[in-house]
Structure formats: C-alpha cells, structure tokens
C-alpha cells in the first residue's frame, strides 16, 4: 500500500501545468501545522484564506491557491453536496468576500476526449480534489451555476475566450458580482482570488503512511 501511495504522489508531483508549474505534494511539517478555521458536519476541517492574518488581502491564481492547500494536506474546496455548498456560501456572504476559488475545473488535458466527457463544456467539469465529475451543465437542478454573468448568459459561458482573452476553465463562487446572487462561475484560472481549503483524506493518508511518527 505504501509503495502504491508513493507512486501515485510522485506522479502527481510531476503533473505539468503551463510555464512548467507543477501540482505540489504535501509537506509533512506544514500538514502538522495546518490551520483549521471551522469544521463541517462530517468533521472535515476548512481553512478560509482571508481569515488568516498572514493572507489577509492576499489573492492567488487557481494553481497557487491549490498548492497552498495541498502543501498542508488540504485541497481547494469541492462542493459535493448542496448542504456543503450552502454552508461555504454562507461564510463567503458573512465575511463579505467578493469571490473565492473552488477545486472545480474543466477537463482540458490528455484523456479528456473520452466519450462520457464530451462535449467537454457540458460534461467535462469535475472537482479536481476528489476527481469527481459534476453533473452536466444542462442539469440545472444538480449544480449551482449562475443564470447570469458578464455577458448576460447562464454559466458556464467562457466569456473571456469569446472576448479575445483566456479560456475560463476554473470554477469560482462569486458573491452577487453581477447582481445574480451567490453562485458558481467559470473563470480564467490566472485570475487571483481568496480561497477555501478543505482537508483531503488522500493527502492525509499519504503523509501518515510515509511519516508514521508524525501526529498529523
């Protein structure tokens, strides 16, 4: 089991993004020191970047935010149930945050031409932290995509690409940014935002297996 976990995380650590950036593995010492601001009903811990004095006013692009979380045995939040989604949204509103990153992303790499993921813009969205597919974007009852946006179209709308900019392949929650309530939006991944980290069982298990003397 330990060898399988090691192989999996070596592969993850070498996953390539633009400009040679990588998806980083956990750092055991940071996992031990991770900050938990609140726990959800399942006892999983959450970190809200704007509540940390060292990160107050700091915003990161999607990959940098994800790596901050992963180094601490967490990952960007995956909104797998409507209850969790509403719980996170309530804290965004309560703390007066304009927007936050989630782990949501469009499948835009090798292997994304699988029949069950086509067309990608409908069937290719997933929670990267859990490798869990989202419901098709056409199934509006099973997701929380906004019905509005910068060009007045339902999300995801890939607005920036249509306006000559970058593709919008990452999922953020926007707090009434377009007078459309608090909902999911597709956003270009290079934008900088505050973020929410969620404890990740796989990363915690990996660090515990490889560092049996650490209390993580």
XYZ file of C-alpha atoms in Angstrom:
216
model
C 0.000 0.000 0.000
C 2.785 2.430 0.922
C 4.518 1.821 -2.437
C 1.288 2.450 -4.330
C 0.742 5.708 -2.465
C 4.309 6.802 -3.138
C 3.980 6.073 -6.854
C 0.698 7.960 -7.024
C 2.127 11.040 -5.363
C 5.338 11.032 -7.399
C 3.113 11.097 -10.485
C 1.005 13.903 -9.047
C 4.066 15.932 -8.130
C 5.218 15.850 -11.739
C 1.869 16.819 -13.260
C 2.713 19.684 -15.589
C 0.839 22.942 -15.979
C 1.642 25.964 -18.119
C 5.096 27.520 -17.741
C 6.453 24.337 -16.164
C 4.468 24.743 -12.949
C 3.507 21.607 -11.060
C 0.821 20.322 -8.723
C 2.748 20.064 -5.483
C 2.732 17.185 -2.971
C 2.055 17.705 0.741
C 4.803 18.926 3.075
C 4.581 16.893 6.307
C 5.719 19.724 8.593
C 3.089 22.064 7.108
C 0.421 19.369 7.416
C 1.128 19.157 11.139
C 0.821 22.934 11.491
C -2.242 23.398 9.253
C -4.832 25.892 10.465
C -8.468 24.831 10.759
C -10.923 27.720 10.984
C -14.117 25.647 11.084
C -15.275 22.060 10.833
C -18.246 20.921 8.766
C -20.849 18.345 9.842
C -18.590 15.455 8.711
C -15.800 16.845 10.968
C -13.648 17.748 7.964
C -11.608 20.896 8.574
C -11.787 24.046 6.446
C -9.379 26.948 6.024
C -10.586 30.364 4.805
C -7.623 32.302 3.416
C -8.980 35.752 4.314
C -9.257 34.778 7.985
C -5.532 34.054 8.235
C -3.630 37.194 9.324
C -0.717 36.314 7.025
C -3.032 36.015 3.995
C -5.458 38.847 4.684
C -5.737 40.786 1.438
C -3.704 38.151 -0.439
C -5.216 36.595 -3.566
C -3.759 33.732 -5.616
C -4.319 32.220 -9.038
C -6.053 28.837 -9.106
C -2.935 26.647 -9.134
C -1.108 28.676 -6.470
C -4.175 28.523 -4.233
C -4.456 24.788 -4.778
C -0.779 24.238 -3.997
C -1.037 26.295 -0.795
C -3.795 23.947 0.328
C -2.074 20.749 -0.834
C 1.173 21.542 0.971
C -0.915 21.436 4.158
C -2.719 18.118 3.454
C -5.745 20.033 2.206
C -7.046 20.941 -1.246
C -9.301 23.573 -2.714
C -12.868 23.006 -1.612
C -15.054 20.557 -3.552
C -18.762 21.320 -3.231
C -20.057 17.776 -3.478
C -23.427 18.280 -1.786
C -25.950 21.095 -1.761
C -25.622 21.338 2.042
C -21.848 21.824 1.860
C -22.296 24.316 -0.975
C -24.734 26.402 1.079
C -22.507 26.157 4.167
C -19.495 27.542 2.291
C -21.571 30.218 0.551
C -22.945 31.403 3.896
C -19.396 32.046 5.118
C -18.495 33.950 1.966
C -21.514 36.211 2.478
C -20.953 36.530 6.239
C -17.314 37.543 5.711
C -18.173 39.886 2.815
C -15.926 38.178 0.270
C -16.481 39.063 -3.400
C -15.400 35.657 -4.696
C -13.369 32.529 -3.910
C -11.696 29.678 -5.764
C -13.001 26.110 -5.582
C -11.296 22.941 -6.871
C -13.678 22.861 -9.849
C -12.065 22.702 -13.283
C -12.864 21.803 -16.863
C -11.123 18.669 -18.123
C -8.634 20.225 -20.559
C -5.724 17.781 -20.658
C -4.787 14.385 -22.101
C -7.631 11.882 -21.843
C -10.422 14.464 -21.846
C -11.708 13.212 -25.198
C -13.410 10.249 -23.523
C -16.968 9.824 -24.822
C -18.501 10.346 -21.370
C -16.769 13.747 -21.102
C -17.995 15.071 -24.444
C -18.901 17.738 -25.152
C -16.391 18.987 -22.566
C -18.193 22.265 -21.919
C -21.245 20.262 -20.765
C -19.852 17.006 -19.353
C -16.200 17.795 -18.641
C -16.383 19.684 -15.337
C -15.094 17.976 -12.194
C -13.898 18.561 -8.651
C -10.151 18.083 -9.019
C -9.542 17.495 -5.310
C -11.827 14.448 -5.332
C -11.672 13.512 -9.051
C -15.462 13.632 -9.032
C -17.454 14.684 -12.077
C -20.023 17.443 -11.782
C -23.482 16.908 -13.196
C -23.856 18.062 -16.817
C -24.173 21.831 -17.013
C -27.549 21.333 -18.695
C -28.875 19.718 -15.493
C -29.504 22.948 -13.605
C -31.107 21.187 -10.616
C -27.898 19.278 -9.835
C -25.451 22.178 -9.781
C -25.238 25.822 -8.731
C -24.154 27.574 -11.920
C -25.337 31.175 -12.078
C -28.037 32.119 -14.549
C -26.212 35.390 -15.275
C -22.761 36.802 -15.884
C -20.692 39.411 -17.646
C -22.450 38.944 -20.984
C -25.867 38.133 -19.577
C -25.694 34.396 -20.334
C -26.024 31.414 -17.979
C -22.800 29.962 -16.601
C -20.513 28.474 -17.698
C -20.224 30.951 -20.584
C -16.461 31.046 -21.359
C -16.906 34.812 -21.626
C -13.247 35.831 -21.681
C -12.393 33.481 -24.545
C -15.289 34.844 -26.599
C -13.983 38.348 -25.917
C -10.450 37.534 -27.061
C -8.966 36.511 -23.715
C -8.129 33.276 -21.916
C -10.412 30.255 -21.666
C -12.441 30.074 -18.447
C -11.536 26.607 -17.178
C -11.716 27.068 -13.383
C -14.718 27.339 -11.057
C -15.168 30.192 -8.593
C -18.045 31.229 -6.367
C -18.960 34.865 -6.998
C -20.880 36.818 -4.364
C -23.541 38.732 -6.311
C -20.793 40.070 -8.576
C -23.202 40.530 -11.482
C -26.287 41.099 -9.292
C -27.021 37.410 -9.822
C -26.829 36.042 -6.277
C -24.102 33.782 -4.880
C -23.358 31.084 -7.435
C -20.709 29.243 -9.450
C -18.973 30.916 -12.394
C -16.385 29.677 -14.844
C -13.343 31.953 -14.602
C -9.935 32.033 -16.321
C -7.532 30.243 -13.987
C -4.909 33.015 -13.984
C -7.153 35.408 -12.059
C -6.310 35.927 -8.392
C -8.835 35.277 -5.642
C -9.106 34.334 -1.971
C -9.681 30.621 -1.487
C -11.116 27.920 0.751
C -9.104 24.800 1.612
C -10.694 21.536 2.740
C -8.884 18.679 4.488
C -8.106 15.955 1.962
C -8.325 12.342 3.119
C -5.946 11.019 0.446
C -3.214 13.537 1.267
C -3.568 12.963 4.999
C -3.405 9.192 4.486
C -0.275 9.547 2.332
C 1.561 11.655 4.912
C 0.559 9.316 7.747
C 1.826 6.269 5.829
C 5.129 7.886 4.923
C 5.672 9.625 8.276
C 4.366 7.189 10.919
C 5.972 9.111 13.784
C 4.213 12.371 12.944
C 0.894 13.250 14.512
C -0.970 14.673 11.503
